[in-house]
Amino acid sequence: LPPPGGFEAIKYRRNLPFRGPGALTILAGVTAISAFGFYKLGMGNIEKRELQREKVWSRIHLIPLLLAEADRAAYHLRLSDMALEAAIMKDVPGWE
């Protein structure tokens, strides 16, 4: 038999806690982060291209200087070779 006044009410209502942001909020966040990442990637590519262009032009402008240094070194090497050859061949008549 039931107790006087009846049984206590059965609590069947779902009492679930808040489980976080919804799917659209997550999708919007992922889209925003991806868009920002692609923006930064594009800016990095532009910067890398500019640095590459600057490096190429600096090398182009250094070529005359490097050639002049190589010519000067070859000239001094040739002079020292000629001096050494003259020292070695000084006793040979009709050498030059």
PDB file of N, CA, C and O in Angstrom, residues 30-68:
ATOM      1  N   VAL A  30      36.805  28.014 -36.278  1.00  0.00           N
ATOM      2  CA  VAL A  30      37.779  27.324 -37.126  1.00  0.00           C
ATOM      3  C   VAL A  30      37.985  28.086 -38.431  1.00  0.00           C
ATOM      4  O   VAL A  30      39.110  28.227 -38.914  1.00  0.00           O
ATOM      5  N   THR A  31      36.905  28.593 -39.000  1.00  0.00           N
ATOM      6  CA  THR A  31      37.008  29.368 -40.242  1.00  0.00           C
ATOM      7  C   THR A  31      37.814  30.643 -40.024  1.00  0.00           C
ATOM      8  O   THR A  31      38.681  30.985 -40.844  1.00  0.00           O
ATOM      9  N   ALA A  32      37.562  31.331 -38.913  1.00  0.00           N
ATOM     10  CA  ALA A  32      38.300  32.571 -38.634  1.00  0.00           C
ATOM     11  C   ALA A  32      39.788  32.284 -38.417  1.00  0.00           C
ATOM     12  O   ALA A  32      40.653  32.993 -38.951  1.00  0.00           O
ATOM     13  N   ILE A  33      40.099  31.243 -37.660  1.00  0.00           N
ATOM     14  CA  ILE A  33      41.498  30.902 -37.410  1.00  0.00           C
ATOM     15  C   ILE A  33      42.181  30.486 -38.705  1.00  0.00           C
ATOM     16  O   ILE A  33      43.330  30.866 -38.971  1.00  0.00           O
ATOM     17  N   SER A  34      41.493  29.713 -39.540  1.00  0.00           N
ATOM     18  CA  SER A  34      42.077  29.294 -40.817  1.00  0.00           C
ATOM     19  C   SER A  34      42.299  30.488 -41.735  1.00  0.00           C
ATOM     20  O   SER A  34      43.341  30.583 -42.403  1.00  0.00           O
ATOM     21  N   ALA A  35      41.342  31.394 -41.776  1.00  0.00           N
ATOM     22  CA  ALA A  35      41.496  32.588 -42.615  1.00  0.00           C
ATOM     23  C   ALA A  35      42.674  33.418 -42.144  1.00  0.00           C
ATOM     24  O   ALA A  35      43.478  33.898 -42.964  1.00  0.00           O
ATOM     25  N   PHE A  36      42.829  33.586 -40.837  1.00  0.00           N
ATOM     26  CA  PHE A  36      43.963  34.335 -40.309  1.00  0.00           C
ATOM     27  C   PHE A  36      45.273  33.626 -40.638  1.00  0.00           C
ATOM     28  O   PHE A  36      46.259  34.269 -41.006  1.00  0.00           O
ATOM     29  N   GLY A  37      45.291  32.309 -40.535  1.00  0.00           N
ATOM     30  CA  GLY A  37      46.494  31.547 -40.864  1.00  0.00           C
ATOM     31  C   GLY A  37      46.873  31.684 -42.325  1.00  0.00           C
ATOM     32  O   GLY A  37      48.058  31.852 -42.650  1.00  0.00           O
ATOM     33  N   PHE A  38      45.894  31.611 -43.213  1.00  0.00           N
ATOM     34  CA  PHE A  38      46.187  31.777 -44.637  1.00  0.00           C
ATOM     35  C   PHE A  38      46.656  33.199 -44.948  1.00  0.00           C
ATOM     36  O   PHE A  38      47.521  33.411 -45.804  1.00  0.00           O
ATOM     37  N   TYR A  39      46.106  34.176 -44.226  1.00  0.00           N
ATOM     38  CA  TYR A  39      46.555  35.563 -44.395  1.00  0.00           C
ATOM     39  C   TYR A  39      48.024  35.687 -44.003  1.00  0.00           C
ATOM     40  O   TYR A  39      48.828  36.277 -44.722  1.00  0.00           O
ATOM     41  N   LYS A  40      48.382  35.133 -42.835  1.00  0.00           N
ATOM     42  CA  LYS A  40      49.768  35.203 -42.382  1.00  0.00           C
ATOM     43  C   LYS A  40      50.695  34.428 -43.325  1.00  0.00           C
ATOM     44  O   LYS A  40      51.825  34.842 -43.562  1.00  0.00           O
ATOM     45  N   LEU A  41      50.222  33.309 -43.854  1.00  0.00           N
ATOM     46  CA  LEU A  41      51.008  32.539 -44.817  1.00  0.00           C
ATOM     47  C   LEU A  41      51.273  33.368 -46.066  1.00  0.00           C
ATOM     48  O   LEU A  41      52.394  33.413 -46.575  1.00  0.00           O
ATOM     49  N   GLY A  42      50.253  34.041 -46.558  1.00  0.00           N
ATOM     50  CA  GLY A  42      50.425  34.901 -47.738  1.00  0.00           C
ATOM     51  C   GLY A  42      51.390  36.037 -47.469  1.00  0.00           C
ATOM     52  O   GLY A  42      52.250  36.346 -48.304  1.00  0.00           O
ATOM     53  N   MET A  43      51.282  36.665 -46.299  1.00  0.00           N
ATOM     54  CA  MET A  43      52.205  37.752 -45.948  1.00  0.00           C
ATOM     55  C   MET A  43      53.640  37.212 -45.825  1.00  0.00           C
ATOM     56  O   MET A  43      54.597  37.866 -46.244  1.00  0.00           O
ATOM     57  N   GLY A  44      53.784  36.028 -45.266  1.00  0.00           N
ATOM     58  CA  GLY A  44      55.114  35.419 -45.160  1.00  0.00           C
ATOM     59  C   GLY A  44      55.693  35.100 -46.527  1.00  0.00           C
ATOM     60  O   GLY A  44      56.896  35.281 -46.754  1.00  0.00           O
ATOM     61  N   ASN A  45      54.851  34.628 -47.444  1.00  0.00           N
ATOM     62  CA  ASN A  45      55.324  34.340 -48.804  1.00  0.00           C
ATOM     63  C   ASN A  45      55.765  35.616 -49.515  1.00  0.00           C
ATOM     64  O   ASN A  45      56.771  35.618 -50.233  1.00  0.00           O
ATOM     65  N   ILE A  46      55.023  36.699 -49.317  1.00  0.00           N
ATOM     66  CA  ILE A  46      55.404  37.977 -49.924  1.00  0.00           C
ATOM     67  C   ILE A  46      56.736  38.440 -49.357  1.00  0.00           C
ATOM     68  O   ILE A  46      57.628  38.884 -50.095  1.00  0.00           O
ATOM     69  N   GLU A  47      56.900  38.326 -48.034  1.00  0.00           N
ATOM     70  CA  GLU A  47      58.153  38.734 -47.399  1.00  0.00           C
ATOM     71  C   GLU A  47      59.323  37.877 -47.879  1.00  0.00           C
ATOM     72  O   GLU A  47      60.408  38.390 -48.176  1.00  0.00           O
ATOM     73  N   LYS A  48      59.086  36.555 -47.995  1.00  0.00           N
ATOM     74  CA  LYS A  48      60.135  35.657 -48.462  1.00  0.00           C
ATOM     75  C   LYS A  48      60.522  35.968 -49.902  1.00  0.00           C
ATOM     76  O   LYS A  48      61.707  35.972 -50.247  1.00  0.00           O
ATOM     77  N   ARG A  49      59.542  36.273 -50.736  1.00  0.00           N
ATOM     78  CA  ARG A  49      59.815  36.623 -52.125  1.00  0.00           C
ATOM     79  C   ARG A  49      60.626  37.921 -52.205  1.00  0.00           C
ATOM     80  O   ARG A  49      61.557  38.032 -52.995  1.00  0.00           O
ATOM     81  N   GLU A  50      60.287  38.891 -51.351  1.00  0.00           N
ATOM     82  CA  GLU A  50      61.014  40.159 -51.343  1.00  0.00           C
ATOM     83  C   GLU A  50      62.458  39.948 -50.882  1.00  0.00           C
ATOM     84  O   GLU A  50      63.386  40.523 -51.461  1.00  0.00           O
ATOM     85  N   LEU A  51      62.667  39.124 -49.874  1.00  0.00           N
ATOM     86  CA  LEU A  51      64.027  38.847 -49.409  1.00  0.00           C
ATOM     87  C   LEU A  51      64.831  38.109 -50.477  1.00  0.00           C
ATOM     88  O   LEU A  51      66.022  38.373 -50.660  1.00  0.00           O
ATOM     89  N   GLN A  52      64.188  37.193 -51.188  1.00  0.00           N
ATOM     90  CA  GLN A  52      64.866  36.475 -52.267  1.00  0.00           C
ATOM     91  C   GLN A  52      65.268  37.435 -53.388  1.00  0.00           C
ATOM     92  O   GLN A  52      66.380  37.372 -53.902  1.00  0.00           O
ATOM     93  N   ARG A  53      64.360  38.349 -53.726  1.00  0.00           N
ATOM     94  CA  ARG A  53      64.660  39.341 -54.760  1.00  0.00           C
ATOM     95  C   ARG A  53      65.820  40.235 -54.321  1.00  0.00           C
ATOM     96  O   ARG A  53      66.737  40.529 -55.097  1.00  0.00           O
ATOM     97  N   GLU A  54      65.810  40.636 -53.064  1.00  0.00           N
ATOM     98  CA  GLU A  54      66.881  41.482 -52.549  1.00  0.00           C
ATOM     99  C   GLU A  54      68.220  40.737 -52.565  1.00  0.00           C
ATOM    100  O   GLU A  54      69.257  41.322 -52.908  1.00  0.00           O
ATOM    101  N   LYS A  55      68.205  39.447 -52.236  1.00  0.00           N
ATOM    102  CA  LYS A  55      69.436  38.671 -52.250  1.00  0.00           C
ATOM    103  C   LYS A  55      69.974  38.535 -53.672  1.00  0.00           C
ATOM    104  O   LYS A  55      71.186  38.669 -53.901  1.00  0.00           O
ATOM    105  N   VAL A  56      69.087  38.306 -54.629  1.00  0.00           N
ATOM    106  CA  VAL A  56      69.513  38.176 -56.029  1.00  0.00           C
ATOM    107  C   VAL A  56      70.131  39.482 -56.513  1.00  0.00           C
ATOM    108  O   VAL A  56      71.196  39.488 -57.135  1.00  0.00           O
ATOM    109  N   TRP A  57      69.482  40.605 -56.216  1.00  0.00           N
ATOM    110  CA  TRP A  57      70.009  41.889 -56.669  1.00  0.00           C
ATOM    111  C   TRP A  57      71.320  42.230 -55.975  1.00  0.00           C
ATOM    112  O   TRP A  57      72.220  42.828 -56.586  1.00  0.00           O
ATOM    113  N   SER A  58      71.456  41.871 -54.706  1.00  0.00           N
ATOM    114  CA  SER A  58      72.732  42.146 -54.035  1.00  0.00           C
ATOM    115  C   SER A  58      73.850  41.323 -54.661  1.00  0.00           C
ATOM    116  O   SER A  58      74.977  41.810 -54.806  1.00  0.00           O
ATOM    117  N   ARG A  59      73.552  40.084 -55.038  1.00  0.00           N
ATOM    118  CA  ARG A  59      74.565  39.271 -55.718  1.00  0.00           C
ATOM    119  C   ARG A  59      74.912  39.847 -57.085  1.00  0.00           C
ATOM    120  O   ARG A  59      76.078  39.858 -57.488  1.00  0.00           O
ATOM    121  N   ILE A  60      73.906  40.329 -57.804  1.00  0.00           N
ATOM    122  CA  ILE A  60      74.156  40.929 -59.113  1.00  0.00           C
ATOM    123  C   ILE A  60      75.062  42.152 -58.970  1.00  0.00           C
ATOM    124  O   ILE A  60      75.985  42.350 -59.762  1.00  0.00           O
ATOM    125  N   HIS A  61      74.819  42.965 -57.939  1.00  0.00           N
ATOM    126  CA  HIS A  61      75.626  44.164 -57.755  1.00  0.00           C
ATOM    127  C   HIS A  61      77.020  43.848 -57.224  1.00  0.00           C
ATOM    128  O   HIS A  61      77.919  44.683 -57.342  1.00  0.00           O
ATOM    129  N   LEU A  62      77.219  42.677 -56.639  1.00  0.00           N
ATOM    130  CA  LEU A  62      78.543  42.303 -56.131  1.00  0.00           C
ATOM    131  C   LEU A  62      79.432  41.650 -57.193  1.00  0.00           C
ATOM    132  O   LEU A  62      80.639  41.535 -56.992  1.00  0.00           O
ATOM    133  N   ILE A  63      78.864  41.232 -58.303  1.00  0.00           N
ATOM    134  CA  ILE A  63      79.635  40.520 -59.321  1.00  0.00           C
ATOM    135  C   ILE A  63      80.831  41.330 -59.822  1.00  0.00           C
ATOM    136  O   ILE A  63      81.938  40.798 -59.890  1.00  0.00           O
ATOM    137  N   PRO A  64      80.698  42.621 -60.164  1.00  0.00           N
ATOM    138  CA  PRO A  64      81.881  43.363 -60.621  1.00  0.00           C
ATOM    139  C   PRO A  64      82.991  43.419 -59.562  1.00  0.00           C
ATOM    140  O   PRO A  64      84.172  43.290 -59.889  1.00  0.00           O
ATOM    141  N   LEU A  65      82.628  43.605 -58.310  1.00  0.00           N
ATOM    142  CA  LEU A  65      83.625  43.645 -57.251  1.00  0.00           C
ATOM    143  C   LEU A  65      84.340  42.298 -57.122  1.00  0.00           C
ATOM    144  O   LEU A  65      85.571  42.246 -57.001  1.00  0.00           O
ATOM    145  N   LEU A  66      83.586  41.223 -57.172  1.00  0.00           N
ATOM    146  CA  LEU A  66      84.188  39.894 -57.054  1.00  0.00           C
ATOM    147  C   LEU A  66      85.089  39.584 -58.245  1.00  0.00           C
ATOM    148  O   LEU A  66      86.162  38.985 -58.090  1.00  0.00           O
ATOM    149  N   LEU A  67      84.669  40.000 -59.428  1.00  0.00           N
ATOM    150  CA  LEU A  67      85.510  39.805 -60.608  1.00  0.00           C
ATOM    151  C   LEU A  67      86.803  40.608 -60.507  1.00  0.00           C
ATOM    152  O   LEU A  67      87.881  40.118 -60.860  1.00  0.00           O
ATOM    153  N   ALA A  68      86.710  41.840 -60.017  1.00  0.00           N
ATOM    154  CA  ALA A  68      87.910  42.673 -59.876  1.00  0.00           C
ATOM    155  C   ALA A  68      88.871  42.059 -58.859  1.00  0.00           C
ATOM    156  O   ALA A  68      90.087  42.040 -59.074  1.00  0.00           O
TER     157      ALA A  68
END
